Amino acid sequence: MKDKVFMLKQHPKYNTILNWGKLISVTGSAQVIVQAVGFLCGILIIRLLTVQEYAFYTLANTMLGAMTILSDGGISTGVMAQGGKVWQDKENLGKVLSTGLQMRKKFGVVSLIVSLPVLLYLLMHNGASLLISLLIISSIIPAFFAALSDSLLEIPLKLNQSILPLQKNQIAVSLGRLLLVSGTIFIFPFAYLSILAGGLARIYGNFQLKKVTNLFADSSQSEDPAIKIEISKIVKRSLPGLVYYCFSGQISTWIISIFGNAASLAQIGALGRISAILNLLLVVFTTLIVPRFARIQNQPEKLLQHYSKIVSFFIVISLCIIGCTYFFSDQILWILGKNYQGLHTELVLLIIGTTITMVMSSALSLYLSRGWILHYYISISASLFPIILGCFIFDISNLKGILYLNILVAIVQMVLHVLYGYYKILKLNNNKPKTI
């Protein structure tokens, strides 16, 4: 037995497999902790805030997500691409990072100017007083400025595969947010304090993250005009699609905030916390499966076999999740608290839409890993058509109508992306993949 173990350790692939095993286990276990703490914090907020306060919380966080995407505009993708060329050069990597940070600050100012008046209107439209609206807007600003830098500060660590400090930072931020929320919400159950808690935790996390990032990228470097030009090229290609998807990705929340009421807004936000658990499955999928699919050579038969198995697996998993939700909806809704009891049909409809989107995301991740890009005007058109059609078919002034609209949009998107993956595999040749 000892001889076999010794021979195994002498195998040329042993160290590589061991290192990958450690990396995946660290990433997976850290994500479980982050997701679990985030879920616990979310449930605490749902149960202790009033329905109206949670409606404000949902609307503010949705706008925060849109603002963050708008302020990025593809800059993080550009920094990753340019940083990948000089990842071993601390000085040049620092120039890339500094250039990206300066660009994001400028984009951030524009995003604030555009988004905050819209948020003010939507909050007051849904019953918030001017004072409460201004407090919520003020609480978003720290979280927003923290979001401007965190994704960029992570890039040098990712390029150098320094994963452990990155995971520790994410866990620390999650625990910090939970501590701040639990320390205030029992006495002051207000949306703006819960939002502020998340922002303060992220600011502390960024402060610690910058220390580690400085080991790989010299933050004292100034903005580089040549690098800025290269990043700007990526931004120009990415921005139209990002502008559209930052709003279409949360289309249900936007429609309810305009045509619905605060109760429906709170309900869809609360139900969304349950569906967020499925993100863990996608994290594991993108960590373990997508890289292996990307490594497969241009072998249509093998790619077709793996692609079909993976998509089929997600369809089966989705059906199981929908079935469990249907039979255990009472227990699931108990987690959300008494304010959200009775939403059995709505919960099942939300999970149906979420799982269909999960199937779509799996297909999208697979073909993107091969460098195959579906032009944004095709995907945007395929999203706009069911949205417009659904607005005529369903009653979008209530939660059920919005959830039916979500399902329609998700089905069209799933069919589009799954079929596009099959199309690219069947048309595979030895030439460089082209964008259509």
PDB file of N, CA and C in Angstrom, residues 3 27 48 103 105 162 167 174 178 204 225 247 249 274 276 296 298 316 367 385 394 400 415 430:
ATOM      1  N   ASP A   3       3.866   1.514  -1.085  1.00  0.00           N
ATOM      2  CA  ASP A   3       4.525   1.636  -2.387  1.00  0.00           C
ATOM      3  C   ASP A   3       3.610   2.316  -3.393  1.00  0.00           C
ATOM      4  N   THR A  27     -12.174  27.548  -2.683  1.00  0.00           N
ATOM      5  CA  THR A  27     -13.186  28.372  -3.344  1.00  0.00           C
ATOM      6  C   THR A  27     -14.588  27.908  -3.006  1.00  0.00           C
ATOM      7  N   LEU A  48     -37.604  41.288   9.989  1.00  0.00           N
ATOM      8  CA  LEU A  48     -37.677  42.372  10.959  1.00  0.00           C
ATOM      9  C   LEU A  48     -38.110  43.710  10.373  1.00  0.00           C
ATOM     10  N   MET A 103     -11.079  55.468 -14.480  1.00  0.00           N
ATOM     11  CA  MET A 103     -12.193  55.418 -15.424  1.00  0.00           C
ATOM     12  C   MET A 103     -13.498  55.114 -14.703  1.00  0.00           C
ATOM     13  N   LYS A 105     -14.291  55.835 -11.640  1.00  0.00           N
ATOM     14  CA  LYS A 105     -14.734  57.002 -10.870  1.00  0.00           C
ATOM     15  C   LYS A 105     -15.521  57.960 -11.760  1.00  0.00           C
ATOM     16  N   SER A 162      -3.964  34.189  -6.244  1.00  0.00           N
ATOM     17  CA  SER A 162      -3.903  34.329  -4.791  1.00  0.00           C
ATOM     18  C   SER A 162      -5.340  34.307  -4.274  1.00  0.00           C
ATOM     19  N   GLN A 167     -10.784  35.034  -0.745  1.00  0.00           N
ATOM     20  CA  GLN A 167     -11.908  34.355  -0.097  1.00  0.00           C
ATOM     21  C   GLN A 167     -12.054  34.806   1.359  1.00  0.00           C
ATOM     22  N   SER A 174     -18.874  39.584   4.569  1.00  0.00           N
ATOM     23  CA  SER A 174     -20.185  38.988   4.846  1.00  0.00           C
ATOM     24  C   SER A 174     -20.473  38.955   6.345  1.00  0.00           C
ATOM     25  N   LEU A 178     -23.309  41.083   8.525  1.00  0.00           N
ATOM     26  CA  LEU A 178     -24.239  40.408   9.431  1.00  0.00           C
ATOM     27  C   LEU A 178     -24.150  41.011  10.831  1.00  0.00           C
ATOM     28  N   TYR A 204     -14.703  48.628   4.540  1.00  0.00           N
ATOM     29  CA  TYR A 204     -13.649  48.014   5.353  1.00  0.00           C
ATOM     30  C   TYR A 204     -12.968  46.884   4.576  1.00  0.00           C
ATOM     31  N   PRO A 225      -2.319  56.646 -20.566  1.00  0.00           N
ATOM     32  CA  PRO A 225      -3.187  56.955 -21.713  1.00  0.00           C
ATOM     33  C   PRO A 225      -3.322  55.807 -22.706  1.00  0.00           C
ATOM     34  N   PHE A 247     -30.994  46.983 -16.572  1.00  0.00           N
ATOM     35  CA  PHE A 247     -32.404  47.240 -16.281  1.00  0.00           C
ATOM     36  C   PHE A 247     -33.270  46.013 -16.592  1.00  0.00           C
ATOM     37  N   GLY A 249     -32.430  42.941 -16.458  1.00  0.00           N
ATOM     38  CA  GLY A 249     -32.175  41.852 -15.517  1.00  0.00           C
ATOM     39  C   GLY A 249     -33.073  41.903 -14.297  1.00  0.00           C
ATOM     40  N   ILE A 274     -35.094  33.588  -1.583  1.00  0.00           N
ATOM     41  CA  ILE A 274     -35.124  32.122  -1.663  1.00  0.00           C
ATOM     42  C   ILE A 274     -34.427  31.648  -2.929  1.00  0.00           C
ATOM     43  N   ALA A 276     -32.163  33.055  -4.527  1.00  0.00           N
ATOM     44  CA  ALA A 276     -30.738  33.385  -4.516  1.00  0.00           C
ATOM     45  C   ALA A 276     -29.885  32.202  -4.067  1.00  0.00           C
ATOM     46  N   ILE A 296     -11.746  21.264 -23.815  1.00  0.00           N
ATOM     47  CA  ILE A 296     -11.974  20.278 -24.869  1.00  0.00           C
ATOM     48  C   ILE A 296     -11.543  20.856 -26.216  1.00  0.00           C
ATOM     49  N   ASN A 298     -11.308  21.137 -30.429  1.00  0.00           N
ATOM     50  CA  ASN A 298     -12.384  21.317 -31.416  1.00  0.00           C
ATOM     51  C   ASN A 298     -12.844  19.969 -31.978  1.00  0.00           C
ATOM     52  N   VAL A 316     -33.072  18.556 -15.540  1.00  0.00           N
ATOM     53  CA  VAL A 316     -33.545  17.598 -14.540  1.00  0.00           C
ATOM     54  C   VAL A 316     -33.498  18.209 -13.139  1.00  0.00           C
ATOM     55  N   TYR A 367     -20.892  28.157 -23.852  1.00  0.00           N
ATOM     56  CA  TYR A 367     -20.421  28.598 -25.159  1.00  0.00           C
ATOM     57  C   TYR A 367     -19.527  29.839 -25.066  1.00  0.00           C
ATOM     58  N   PHE A 385     -38.780  41.443 -27.258  1.00  0.00           N
ATOM     59  CA  PHE A 385     -40.012  40.926 -27.864  1.00  0.00           C
ATOM     60  C   PHE A 385     -40.929  40.277 -26.833  1.00  0.00           C
ATOM     61  N   PHE A 394     -50.344  39.735 -20.009  1.00  0.00           N
ATOM     62  CA  PHE A 394     -50.493  39.565 -18.559  1.00  0.00           C
ATOM     63  C   PHE A 394     -50.816  40.895 -17.875  1.00  0.00           C
ATOM     64  N   LYS A 400     -48.465  38.179  -9.665  1.00  0.00           N
ATOM     65  CA  LYS A 400     -48.588  36.982 -10.510  1.00  0.00           C
ATOM     66  C   LYS A 400     -48.346  37.317 -11.980  1.00  0.00           C
ATOM     67  N   VAL A 415     -34.252  29.207 -24.815  1.00  0.00           N
ATOM     68  CA  VAL A 415     -34.272  28.587 -26.146  1.00  0.00           C
ATOM     69  C   VAL A 415     -33.202  29.201 -27.032  1.00  0.00           C
ATOM     70  N   ASN A 430     -12.131  24.595 -38.023  1.00  0.00           N
ATOM     71  CA  ASN A 430     -10.824  24.911 -37.480  1.00  0.00           C
ATOM     72  C   ASN A 430     -10.502  26.399 -37.524  1.00  0.00           C
TER      73      ASN A 430
END
